[in-house]
mmCIF file of C-alpha atoms and ligand atoms in Angstrom:
data_model
loop_
_atom_site.group_PDB
_atom_site.id
_atom_site.type_symbol
_atom_site.label_atom_id
_atom_site.label_comp_id
_atom_site.label_asym_id
_atom_site.label_seq_id
_atom_site.Cartn_x
_atom_site.Cartn_y
_atom_site.Cartn_z
ATOM 1 C CA MET A 1 -0.279 67.191 54.522
ATOM 2 C CA SER A 2 -3.447 69.475 54.690
ATOM 3 C CA ALA A 3 -6.032 67.461 54.299
ATOM 4 C CA GLU A 4 -4.717 64.664 56.946
ATOM 5 C CA THR A 5 -4.579 67.491 59.247
ATOM 6 C CA THR A 6 -8.707 68.022 58.709
ATOM 7 C CA SER A 7 -9.879 64.334 58.342
ATOM 8 C CA GLN A 8 -7.642 64.187 62.292
ATOM 9 C CA ASN A 9 -9.855 67.156 63.538
ATOM 10 C CA ASN A 10 -13.536 66.539 62.483
ATOM 11 C CA ASN A 11 -15.186 63.481 62.575
ATOM 12 C CA SER A 12 -16.702 60.966 60.570
ATOM 13 C CA PRO A 13 -19.129 64.314 59.202
ATOM 14 C CA SER A 14 -15.265 64.538 57.193
ATOM 15 C CA SER A 15 -15.167 61.746 56.017
ATOM 16 C CA GLU A 16 -18.495 61.895 54.966
ATOM 17 C CA ASP A 17 -18.347 64.954 53.040
ATOM 18 C CA ASN A 18 -15.606 63.641 51.135
ATOM 19 C CA ASN A 19 -17.948 60.942 50.018
ATOM 20 C CA THR A 20 -20.012 63.302 48.520
ATOM 21 C CA ALA A 21 -17.641 64.964 46.893
ATOM 22 C CA GLU A 22 -15.739 61.754 45.557
ATOM 23 C CA GLU A 23 -19.360 60.466 44.196
ATOM 24 C CA ALA A 24 -20.037 63.975 42.610
ATOM 25 C CA ALA A 25 -16.896 63.649 40.860
ATOM 26 C CA GLY A 26 -17.395 60.666 39.830
ATOM 27 C CA THR A 27 -20.208 61.669 37.632
ATOM 28 C CA TYR A 28 -19.050 63.351 35.149
ATOM 29 C CA GLU A 29 -16.199 60.914 34.513
ATOM 30 C CA CYS A 30 -15.910 59.702 31.207
ATOM 31 C CA ASN A 31 -16.475 56.372 31.395
ATOM 32 C CA ILE A 32 -13.448 55.485 29.092
ATOM 33 C CA CYS A 33 -10.380 57.426 30.635
ATOM 34 C CA LEU A 34 -12.233 57.366 34.188
ATOM 35 C CA GLU A 35 -10.768 60.965 34.716
ATOM 36 C CA THR A 36 -13.179 63.923 34.312
ATOM 37 C CA ALA A 37 -14.073 64.381 31.209
ATOM 38 C CA ASN A 38 -12.909 66.872 29.421
ATOM 39 C CA ASP A 39 -14.020 68.940 26.643
ATOM 40 C CA ALA A 40 -17.297 66.892 27.223
ATOM 41 C CA VAL A 41 -19.815 64.697 24.577
ATOM 42 C CA VAL A 42 -23.189 63.059 25.697
ATOM 43 C CA SER A 43 -24.157 60.462 23.430
ATOM 44 C CA MET A 44 -27.854 59.999 22.664
ATOM 45 C CA CYS A 45 -28.118 57.186 25.788
ATOM 46 C CA GLY A 46 -26.251 59.430 28.321
ATOM 47 C CA HIS A 47 -23.121 58.543 28.544
ATOM 48 C CA LEU A 48 -20.777 60.559 29.082
ATOM 49 C CA PHE A 49 -17.109 60.804 27.365
ATOM 50 C CA CYS A 50 -13.963 63.025 26.599
ATOM 51 C CA TRP A 51 -14.537 64.208 23.127
ATOM 52 C CA PRO A 52 -10.681 62.652 21.807
ATOM 53 C CA CYS A 53 -11.759 59.493 23.886
ATOM 54 C CA LEU A 54 -15.037 58.615 22.034
ATOM 55 C CA HIS A 55 -13.492 59.663 18.754
ATOM 56 C CA GLN A 56 -10.448 57.356 19.338
ATOM 57 C CA TRP A 57 -13.497 54.364 20.171
ATOM 58 C CA LEU A 58 -15.286 55.513 16.825
ATOM 59 C CA GLU A 59 -12.375 55.156 15.074
ATOM 60 C CA THR A 60 -11.052 51.690 16.604
ATOM 61 C CA ARG A 61 -14.798 50.001 15.655
ATOM 62 C CA ARG A 62 -15.598 51.606 12.332
ATOM 63 C CA SER A 63 -17.538 48.922 11.499
ATOM 64 C CA ARG A 64 -19.564 48.874 14.728
ATOM 65 C CA GLN A 65 -19.800 51.924 16.184
ATOM 66 C CA THR A 66 -21.470 51.707 19.996
ATOM 67 C CA CYS A 67 -21.720 52.860 22.991
ATOM 68 C CA PRO A 68 -18.911 51.606 24.900
ATOM 69 C CA VAL A 69 -21.217 51.886 27.866
ATOM 70 C CA CYS A 70 -24.523 50.304 26.645
ATOM 71 C CA LYS A 71 -23.818 48.992 23.469
ATOM 72 C CA ALA A 72 -27.014 51.048 22.384
ATOM 73 C CA GLY A 73 -26.046 52.779 18.442
ATOM 74 C CA ILE A 74 -23.809 56.136 18.750
ATOM 75 C CA SER A 75 -22.456 57.969 15.762
ATOM 76 C CA LYS A 76 -20.185 61.254 15.691
ATOM 77 C CA ASP A 77 -23.568 63.168 14.256
ATOM 78 C CA LYS A 78 -25.559 61.873 17.748
ATOM 79 C CA VAL A 79 -23.271 63.559 20.404
ATOM 80 C CA ILE A 80 -23.711 66.513 21.585
ATOM 81 C CA PRO A 81 -21.134 68.587 23.589
ATOM 82 C CA ILE A 82 -21.669 70.155 27.295
ATOM 83 C CA TYR A 83 -20.115 73.241 27.523
ATOM 84 C CA GLY A 84 -19.479 74.166 30.886
ATOM 85 C CA ARG A 85 -19.221 78.060 32.078
ATOM 86 C CA GLY A 86 -15.968 79.288 33.105
ATOM 87 C CA ASN A 87 -14.176 77.392 30.700
ATOM 88 C CA PRO A 88 -10.514 78.833 31.460
ATOM 89 C CA ASN A 89 -9.375 77.565 27.751
ATOM 90 C CA PRO A 90 -11.632 79.762 25.388
ATOM 91 C CA GLN A 91 -10.077 77.902 22.126
ATOM 92 C CA ASP A 92 -13.607 76.991 20.399
ATOM 93 C CA PRO A 93 -12.488 73.059 20.934
ATOM 94 C CA ARG A 94 -13.902 71.905 17.257
ATOM 95 C CA GLU A 95 -11.257 73.586 16.244
ATOM 96 C CA LYS A 96 -9.378 71.257 18.561
ATOM 97 C CA LEU A 97 -8.165 67.786 16.748
ATOM 98 C CA PRO A 98 -9.782 65.521 16.705
ATOM 99 C CA PRO A 99 -12.770 67.580 16.079
ATOM 100 C CA ARG A 100 -15.609 67.336 18.578
ATOM 101 C CA PRO A 101 -19.018 67.813 16.497
ATOM 102 C CA PRO A 102 -21.061 71.264 17.469
ATOM 103 C CA GLY A 103 -23.651 71.207 18.660
ATOM 104 C CA GLN A 104 -27.231 71.315 16.901
ATOM 105 C CA ARG A 105 -29.225 74.437 16.878
ATOM 106 C CA SER A 106 -32.587 74.222 15.545
ATOM 107 C CA GLU A 107 -34.547 76.857 13.806
ATOM 108 C CA PRO A 108 -37.892 78.446 15.617
ATOM 109 C CA GLU A 109 -40.543 76.614 12.879
ATOM 110 C CA GLY A 110 -41.681 79.844 10.642
ATOM 111 C CA THR A 111 -44.480 81.140 11.221
ATOM 112 C CA GLY A 112 -45.686 82.088 7.604
ATOM 113 C CA ALA A 113 -47.190 79.726 5.756
ATOM 114 C CA PHE A 114 -47.079 81.817 1.806
ATOM 115 C CA PRO A 115 -43.582 83.717 2.791
ATOM 116 C CA ASN A 116 -43.516 85.615 -0.360
ATOM 117 C CA PHE A 117 -47.100 86.642 -1.037
ATOM 118 C CA GLY A 118 -46.862 90.573 0.134
ATOM 119 C CA PHE A 119 -44.714 90.301 -2.674
ATOM 120 C CA GLY A 120 -45.860 88.945 -5.941
ATOM 121 C CA GLY A 121 -48.222 91.583 -6.821
ATOM 122 C CA ASP A 122 -51.767 92.072 -6.027
ATOM 123 C CA GLY A 123 -52.747 90.392 -9.657
ATOM 124 C CA GLY A 124 -50.786 87.020 -9.111
ATOM 125 C CA PHE A 125 -52.447 87.631 -4.680
ATOM 126 C CA GLN A 126 -56.168 87.331 -5.742
ATOM 127 C CA PHE A 127 -56.036 85.278 -8.666
ATOM 128 C CA SER A 128 -54.507 82.278 -6.794
ATOM 129 C CA PHE A 129 -57.095 82.549 -3.842
ATOM 130 C CA GLY A 130 -59.619 82.854 -6.208
ATOM 131 C CA ILE A 131 -58.656 79.703 -7.401
ATOM 132 C CA GLY A 132 -57.009 78.325 -4.271
ATOM 133 C CA ALA A 133 -59.946 78.804 -2.334
ATOM 134 C CA PHE A 134 -63.109 80.996 -3.112
ATOM 135 C CA PRO A 135 -64.180 82.478 0.048
ATOM 136 C CA PHE A 136 -60.379 83.878 1.164
ATOM 137 C CA GLY A 137 -60.473 84.833 -2.216
ATOM 138 C CA ILE A 138 -63.109 87.756 -1.676
ATOM 139 C CA PHE A 139 -62.700 88.265 1.898
ATOM 140 C CA ALA A 140 -58.979 88.979 1.184
ATOM 141 C CA SER A 141 -59.831 91.281 -2.025
ATOM 142 C CA THR A 142 -62.360 92.933 0.240
ATOM 143 C CA PHE A 143 -59.658 93.271 2.788
ATOM 144 C CA ASN A 144 -57.544 94.884 0.356
ATOM 145 C CA PHE A 145 -60.302 96.712 -0.964
ATOM 146 C CA ASN A 146 -60.067 98.302 2.349
ATOM 147 C CA ASP A 147 -56.570 98.331 3.684
ATOM 148 C CA GLY A 148 -55.565 99.472 0.834
ATOM 149 C CA ARG A 149 -52.138 96.982 1.003
ATOM 150 C CA PRO A 150 -51.312 93.232 0.215
ATOM 151 C CA ALA A 151 -52.419 91.600 2.646
ATOM 152 C CA ALA A 152 -52.665 86.927 3.237
ATOM 153 C CA PRO A 153 -55.513 85.250 4.636
ATOM 154 C CA ALA A 154 -53.362 82.893 6.789
ATOM 155 C CA PRO A 155 -52.444 83.920 10.559
ATOM 156 C CA GLY A 156 -49.265 85.992 10.296
ATOM 157 C CA SER A 157 -48.564 86.718 6.703
ATOM 158 C CA PRO A 158 -50.049 90.118 7.270
ATOM 159 C CA GLN A 159 -47.421 89.769 10.520
ATOM 160 C CA GLU A 160 -44.793 88.804 8.215
ATOM 161 C CA ALA A 161 -45.211 91.449 5.379
ATOM 162 C CA GLU A 162 -44.884 94.277 7.831
ATOM 163 C CA GLU A 163 -42.421 93.364 8.747
ATOM 164 C CA GLN A 164 -40.522 92.885 5.935
ATOM 165 C CA PHE A 165 -41.328 96.427 5.201
ATOM 166 C CA LEU A 166 -40.539 98.004 8.703
ATOM 167 C CA SER A 167 -36.675 95.972 8.190
ATOM 168 C CA LYS A 168 -36.862 97.838 4.666
ATOM 169 C CA VAL A 169 -37.705 100.999 6.745
ATOM 170 C CA PHE A 170 -34.963 100.298 8.822
ATOM 171 C CA LEU A 171 -32.293 99.326 6.667
ATOM 172 C CA TRP A 172 -32.544 102.731 4.911
ATOM 173 C CA VAL A 173 -32.660 104.283 7.894
ATOM 174 C CA GLY A 174 -29.148 102.559 9.219
ATOM 175 C CA ILE A 175 -27.568 103.400 5.181
ATOM 176 C CA ILE A 176 -29.268 107.206 5.734
ATOM 177 C CA PHE A 177 -27.674 107.427 9.207
ATOM 178 C CA ILE A 178 -24.440 106.045 8.242
ATOM 179 C CA PHE A 179 -24.429 108.417 5.545
ATOM 180 C CA TRP A 180 -25.056 111.367 7.883
ATOM 181 C CA LEU A 181 -22.046 110.137 9.810
ATOM 182 C CA LEU A 182 -19.700 109.993 6.869
ATOM 183 C CA ILE A 183 -20.247 113.358 6.133
ATOM 184 C CA ALA A 184 -20.481 115.513 9.539
ATOM 185 C CA MET B 1 3.072 52.397 27.070
ATOM 186 C CA ALA B 2 0.199 54.783 25.655
ATOM 187 C CA ASN B 3 -0.177 56.812 28.731
ATOM 188 C CA ILE B 4 -3.892 57.170 29.108
ATOM 189 C CA ALA B 5 -3.326 52.862 28.568
ATOM 190 C CA GLU B 6 -1.129 53.276 32.132
ATOM 191 C CA GLN B 7 -3.051 55.978 33.548
ATOM 192 C CA ARG B 8 -6.449 53.533 33.387
ATOM 193 C CA ILE B 9 -5.475 50.200 35.070
ATOM 194 C CA ARG B 10 -4.022 52.622 37.556
ATOM 195 C CA ARG B 11 -7.063 53.256 38.639
ATOM 196 C CA GLU B 12 -8.880 50.420 37.791
ATOM 197 C CA PHE B 13 -6.233 48.506 40.011
ATOM 198 C CA LYS B 14 -7.373 51.069 42.673
ATOM 199 C CA GLU B 15 -11.171 50.623 41.838
ATOM 200 C CA VAL B 16 -10.869 46.177 42.295
ATOM 201 C CA VAL B 17 -8.692 46.168 45.094
ATOM 202 C CA LYS B 18 -11.412 48.460 47.081
ATOM 203 C CA SER B 19 -14.369 46.674 45.832
ATOM 204 C CA ASP B 20 -16.543 44.458 47.356
ATOM 205 C CA GLU B 21 -15.253 41.161 45.789
ATOM 206 C CA VAL B 22 -12.099 41.315 46.960
ATOM 207 C CA ALA B 23 -13.638 42.058 50.225
ATOM 208 C CA ALA B 24 -15.385 39.115 49.312
ATOM 209 C CA CYS B 25 -12.210 36.949 48.513
ATOM 210 C CA ASN B 26 -14.245 36.982 44.438
ATOM 211 C CA ILE B 27 -11.937 38.352 42.659
ATOM 212 C CA ARG B 28 -8.376 39.695 43.137
ATOM 213 C CA VAL B 29 -5.359 41.462 40.907
ATOM 214 C CA GLU B 30 -1.758 42.204 41.310
ATOM 215 C CA LEU B 31 0.728 43.570 39.615
ATOM 216 C CA VAL B 32 3.564 40.937 37.806
ATOM 217 C CA ASN B 33 5.450 44.236 37.146
ATOM 218 C CA ASP B 34 5.654 47.844 37.624
ATOM 219 C CA THR B 35 5.109 48.531 34.540
ATOM 220 C CA TYR B 36 1.166 48.598 34.722
ATOM 221 C CA THR B 37 1.519 46.249 31.324
ATOM 222 C CA HIS B 38 1.485 42.984 33.545
ATOM 223 C CA LEU B 39 -0.328 41.581 35.826
ATOM 224 C CA ARG B 40 -2.171 38.486 37.717
ATOM 225 C CA GLY B 41 -5.920 37.667 37.910
ATOM 226 C CA GLU B 42 -7.063 35.512 40.066
ATOM 227 C CA ILE B 43 -11.340 34.395 40.157
ATOM 228 C CA MET B 44 -13.015 32.262 43.464
ATOM 229 C CA GLY B 45 -14.985 28.937 41.235
ATOM 230 C CA PRO B 46 -18.658 30.205 41.551
ATOM 231 C CA PRO B 47 -20.782 28.197 43.397
ATOM 232 C CA ASP B 48 -23.131 24.832 42.499
ATOM 233 C CA THR B 49 -20.476 24.811 39.733
ATOM 234 C CA PRO B 50 -17.668 22.043 39.331
ATOM 235 C CA TYR B 51 -15.491 24.942 39.795
ATOM 236 C CA GLU B 52 -16.639 25.825 43.587
ATOM 237 C CA GLY B 53 -13.952 26.266 46.113
ATOM 238 C CA GLY B 54 -10.738 27.030 43.714
ATOM 239 C CA ARG B 55 -8.679 29.573 43.084
ATOM 240 C CA PHE B 56 -7.752 29.588 39.438
ATOM 241 C CA GLN B 57 -4.748 32.252 37.967
ATOM 242 C CA LEU B 58 -4.849 34.519 34.711
ATOM 243 C CA GLU B 59 -2.243 36.153 33.145
ATOM 244 C CA ILE B 60 -3.582 39.683 31.936
ATOM 245 C CA LYS B 61 -1.269 41.638 29.656
ATOM 246 C CA ILE B 62 -2.845 45.057 28.419
ATOM 247 C CA PRO B 63 -1.675 45.862 25.230
ATOM 248 C CA GLU B 64 -0.848 49.645 24.306
ATOM 249 C CA THR B 65 -3.891 50.111 22.994
ATOM 250 C CA TYR B 66 -6.175 49.685 25.623
ATOM 251 C CA PRO B 67 -8.939 50.615 26.375
ATOM 252 C CA PHE B 68 -9.864 50.720 22.845
ATOM 253 C CA ASN B 69 -8.769 46.893 22.489
ATOM 254 C CA PRO B 70 -9.626 44.433 25.187
ATOM 255 C CA PRO B 71 -6.375 42.580 27.931
ATOM 256 C CA LEU B 72 -4.900 39.849 26.969
ATOM 257 C CA VAL B 73 -6.040 37.095 29.150
ATOM 258 C CA LYS B 74 -5.501 33.627 29.823
ATOM 259 C CA PHE B 75 -6.195 30.834 32.401
ATOM 260 C CA LEU B 76 -2.626 29.661 34.081
ATOM 261 C CA THR B 77 -4.358 27.409 36.077
ATOM 262 C CA LYS B 78 -5.064 24.347 34.286
ATOM 263 C CA ILE B 79 -8.698 23.852 33.587
ATOM 264 C CA TRP B 80 -11.841 21.916 32.326
ATOM 265 C CA HIS B 81 -14.221 23.743 30.682
ATOM 266 C CA PRO B 82 -15.875 23.882 26.835
ATOM 267 C CA ASN B 83 -14.866 27.322 26.501
ATOM 268 C CA ILE B 84 -11.112 27.533 27.681
ATOM 269 C CA SER B 85 -8.068 25.427 26.028
ATOM 270 C CA SER B 86 -7.237 22.919 28.619
ATOM 271 C CA VAL B 87 -4.067 22.779 26.814
ATOM 272 C CA THR B 88 -2.740 26.336 26.858
ATOM 273 C CA GLY B 89 -5.865 28.123 28.825
ATOM 274 C CA ALA B 90 -6.418 29.800 26.188
ATOM 275 C CA ILE B 91 -10.490 31.858 26.457
ATOM 276 C CA CYS B 92 -13.306 31.810 24.435
ATOM 277 C CA LEU B 93 -14.915 35.045 25.497
ATOM 278 C CA ASP B 94 -17.282 37.435 23.190
ATOM 279 C CA ILE B 95 -16.226 40.377 25.524
ATOM 280 C CA LEU B 96 -11.879 39.755 25.140
ATOM 281 C CA LYS B 97 -12.720 39.667 20.939
ATOM 282 C CA ASP B 98 -15.236 41.612 19.188
ATOM 283 C CA GLN B 99 -17.939 42.524 22.378
ATOM 284 C CA TRP B 100 -15.195 44.344 23.718
ATOM 285 C CA ALA B 101 -16.651 48.078 24.972
ATOM 286 C CA ALA B 102 -14.371 50.411 26.080
ATOM 287 C CA ALA B 103 -15.883 50.676 29.164
ATOM 288 C CA MET B 104 -15.216 47.814 30.496
ATOM 289 C CA THR B 105 -12.538 47.395 33.424
ATOM 290 C CA LEU B 106 -10.507 44.550 35.055
ATOM 291 C CA ARG B 107 -13.068 43.855 37.130
ATOM 292 C CA THR B 108 -15.707 43.236 34.459
ATOM 293 C CA VAL B 109 -13.612 41.126 32.591
ATOM 294 C CA LEU B 110 -12.990 38.977 35.924
ATOM 295 C CA LEU B 111 -16.577 38.790 36.814
ATOM 296 C CA SER B 112 -17.508 38.073 33.260
ATOM 297 C CA LEU B 113 -15.303 35.608 33.806
ATOM 298 C CA GLN B 114 -16.280 33.762 37.057
ATOM 299 C CA ALA B 115 -20.040 33.837 35.512
ATOM 300 C CA LEU B 116 -18.049 32.070 32.099
ATOM 301 C CA LEU B 117 -17.224 29.517 34.825
ATOM 302 C CA ALA B 118 -21.112 29.007 35.826
ATOM 303 C CA ALA B 119 -22.336 29.278 32.037
ATOM 304 C CA ALA B 120 -20.060 27.345 29.608
ATOM 305 C CA GLU B 121 -21.157 28.093 26.274
ATOM 306 C CA PRO B 122 -20.718 24.535 24.354
ATOM 307 C CA ASP B 123 -21.665 25.463 21.077
ATOM 308 C CA ASP B 124 -18.569 28.044 20.381
ATOM 309 C CA PRO B 125 -16.567 25.969 21.986
ATOM 310 C CA GLN B 126 -12.461 26.880 22.397
ATOM 311 C CA ASP B 127 -11.818 23.333 23.177
ATOM 312 C CA ALA B 128 -13.577 20.824 21.151
ATOM 313 C CA VAL B 129 -12.873 17.726 23.214
ATOM 314 C CA VAL B 130 -14.582 19.446 26.040
ATOM 315 C CA ALA B 131 -16.874 20.601 24.507
ATOM 316 C CA GLN B 132 -18.101 17.681 23.255
ATOM 317 C CA GLN B 133 -18.340 15.875 26.572
ATOM 318 C CA TYR B 134 -20.797 18.615 28.069
ATOM 319 C CA LYS B 135 -22.536 17.586 25.249
ATOM 320 C CA GLU B 136 -22.536 13.868 25.300
ATOM 321 C CA HIS B 137 -22.004 13.097 28.771
ATOM 322 C CA TYR B 138 -22.994 16.064 31.051
ATOM 323 C CA GLU B 139 -21.981 13.640 34.456
ATOM 324 C CA ILE B 140 -18.962 13.029 33.457
ATOM 325 C CA PHE B 141 -17.784 16.547 32.691
ATOM 326 C CA ARG B 142 -18.951 17.944 35.830
ATOM 327 C CA ARG B 143 -16.968 14.984 37.164
ATOM 328 C CA THR B 144 -13.719 15.723 35.327
ATOM 329 C CA ALA B 145 -14.384 19.730 36.150
ATOM 330 C CA LEU B 146 -14.143 18.577 39.066
ATOM 331 C CA HIS B 147 -11.594 16.417 38.945
ATOM 332 C CA TRP B 148 -8.982 18.682 37.497
ATOM 333 C CA THR B 149 -10.400 22.452 39.356
ATOM 334 C CA SER B 150 -9.253 20.231 43.076
ATOM 335 C CA THR B 151 -5.813 19.070 41.330
ATOM 336 C CA PHE B 152 -4.874 22.210 40.047
ATOM 337 C CA ALA B 153 -6.733 24.670 41.522
ATOM 338 C CA ASN B 154 -7.024 23.487 45.488
ATOM 339 C CA GLY B 155 -10.722 22.828 45.286
ATOM 340 C CA PRO B 156 -12.007 21.341 48.214
ATOM 341 C CA LYS B 157 -13.838 18.133 47.077
ATOM 342 C CA LYS B 158 -11.705 15.270 46.092
ATOM 343 C CA ASP B 159 -13.382 12.360 43.814
ATOM 344 C CA LYS B 160 -11.809 9.252 44.611
ATOM 345 C CA ASP B 161 -13.178 6.576 41.220
ATOM 346 C CA TYR B 162 -11.309 9.574 38.960
ATOM 347 C CA ASP B 163 -8.084 9.613 41.633
ATOM 348 C CA ASP B 164 -7.388 5.592 41.656
ATOM 349 C CA LYS B 165 -7.415 5.649 37.979
ATOM 350 C CA VAL B 166 -5.128 8.689 37.144
ATOM 351 C CA THR B 167 -2.724 6.313 40.061
ATOM 352 C CA SER B 168 -3.358 2.917 37.849
ATOM 353 C CA LEU B 169 -2.210 4.595 34.918
ATOM 354 C CA ILE B 170 1.317 6.365 36.876
ATOM 355 C CA ASN B 171 1.174 2.539 37.960
ATOM 356 C CA MET B 172 1.401 1.845 34.665
ATOM 357 C CA GLY B 173 4.653 3.983 34.021
ATOM 358 C CA PHE B 174 3.157 6.866 32.751
ATOM 359 C CA GLU B 175 3.379 10.348 33.137
ATOM 360 C CA GLU B 176 0.794 12.237 35.149
ATOM 361 C CA HIS B 177 -0.552 14.616 33.078
ATOM 362 C CA LYS B 178 -0.040 13.128 30.120
ATOM 363 C CA ALA B 179 -2.472 10.301 32.014
ATOM 364 C CA ARG B 180 -4.730 12.723 34.048
ATOM 365 C CA VAL B 181 -5.512 14.306 29.891
ATOM 366 C CA ALA B 182 -5.713 10.125 28.131
ATOM 367 C CA LEU B 183 -8.147 9.691 30.897
ATOM 368 C CA SER B 184 -10.406 12.871 30.895
ATOM 369 C CA THR B 185 -10.745 12.900 26.916
ATOM 370 C CA ASN B 186 -11.986 8.582 27.015
ATOM 371 C CA GLN B 187 -14.285 8.911 29.574
ATOM 372 C CA TRP B 188 -12.260 7.737 32.145
ATOM 373 C CA ASP B 189 -12.074 4.448 30.342
ATOM 374 C CA LEU B 190 -8.770 3.186 31.466
ATOM 375 C CA THR B 191 -8.139 0.459 28.803
ATOM 376 C CA ARG B 192 -8.216 3.467 26.036
ATOM 377 C CA ALA B 193 -7.043 5.853 28.369
ATOM 378 C CA ALA B 194 -3.877 3.875 28.003
ATOM 379 C CA GLU B 195 -3.798 2.678 24.224
ATOM 380 C CA TYR B 196 -4.479 6.188 24.150
ATOM 381 C CA CYS B 197 -1.199 7.176 25.863
ATOM 382 C CA LEU B 198 0.845 4.996 24.012
ATOM 383 C CA SER B 199 0.167 5.920 20.166
HETATM 384 ZN ZN1 ZN C 201 -11.943 60.707 28.303
HETATM 385 ZN ZN1 ZN C 202 -24.225 53.934 26.244
#
C-alpha cells in the first residue's frame, strides 16, 4: 500500500532507485535457492551460496563436486564463510547443522630462524656455529663475550630471546601480583 | 513438495515471465496446477533449422529434491530429432541428467533445449532411427524434420512431396500417424513404407 503511494507520488527517479535496490539485493542472492544468502559462504570461483544450500548440493553430488554456477571444482574445505556486521543471531554458525566450515586464519610467519637458540646453552651455540658457519662463529663468539648473554647471528633471533626473557619476567610479575592480591 | 523447491519455482516462474525471451515469444512457461510441481513449457523452433517457426510444447515435472536434481522434461509435441524420441518425446540432454547444476533454472533449461534443436548430437542419440538418418541421409532428415514441424508444431513451411506420400498411404487404408512414421523411417520410399506398415 505505502509502496504504491510512493511510486505514484514520485516519478521516474524513484523507479530507477527501486531497480538499483533490486539489483543490489540480487547481487547477494544465493545461487541455489535464489533468496538472500543465509549463513553465506563463497566458493574459490567467487560464487555465493547459503551454506545449507551448498552443503545439500555437495551431499547430492558426492562423486562429482562442482560449483553449481560455473562447474569449477569445489569442496567443503575451500569455501570461505562471510561474516557481515550486525548479525542478529550471535550463535556460532559452525555449531549449526549442517556445519559451516570455519574461516581459515593463517598465522603470520615467524621471524626467528633458530627459535631454540637462546636456550641451547653457550656450548651448544658455539659448537653449531663453529662448524656450520665459521665466520659467524667468530662473530657470534665475540658478540657473546662483549654482551654477556647468548645472541644469534641470524636477524630476529636476539629479539626472540629477549622476548622470551621478557615474557618470563612478566609471568613472574603476574604471579607475584596475584599472590599480593590474594594476601591483601 | 519440499519448501525450497516450491519457493524456487515461484521465483523462477516470475523470472521467466518477465524475461526478454518471453517478450520475443521464444520461450514460455505456464502452470498446469497451482502446486508448482507440474508446468507446461513452450519453445519456439530456432531460425535456420527445420524446426523454424514451430511451437514445441514441453511437460515439466519438478521433483521434491529440486533444484538439487533436475526437472523431468519431455516433449509433448511430436518432433523428429536425433536426441528426442519420436515415440515418447523423451530427451537425451546432459544437463537434464548428470550435468545438471543447482544454479540452473527453468529459463536455462528451455534455452538449452532450444539450443539442442539448433545443434543435434547424433553420436549421443535418443532415437536411433532418426540419428542414423541424420548421419547417412542428412537432406532426407532435414525434410522429414520440417514435415513433422509443419504437421505437429504449426510450422509455416510445407513439403508437398512428403504430404502427398502420406496421403497416398492413407488412401491405401493405413492410419495417418502410422503412415507418417513408416515413411519417415524408410527414407520416404512408398513401397518399403507400405511393407513396414503391414509387418
Ligand atoms: Zn540458498
Ligand atoms: Zn563457480
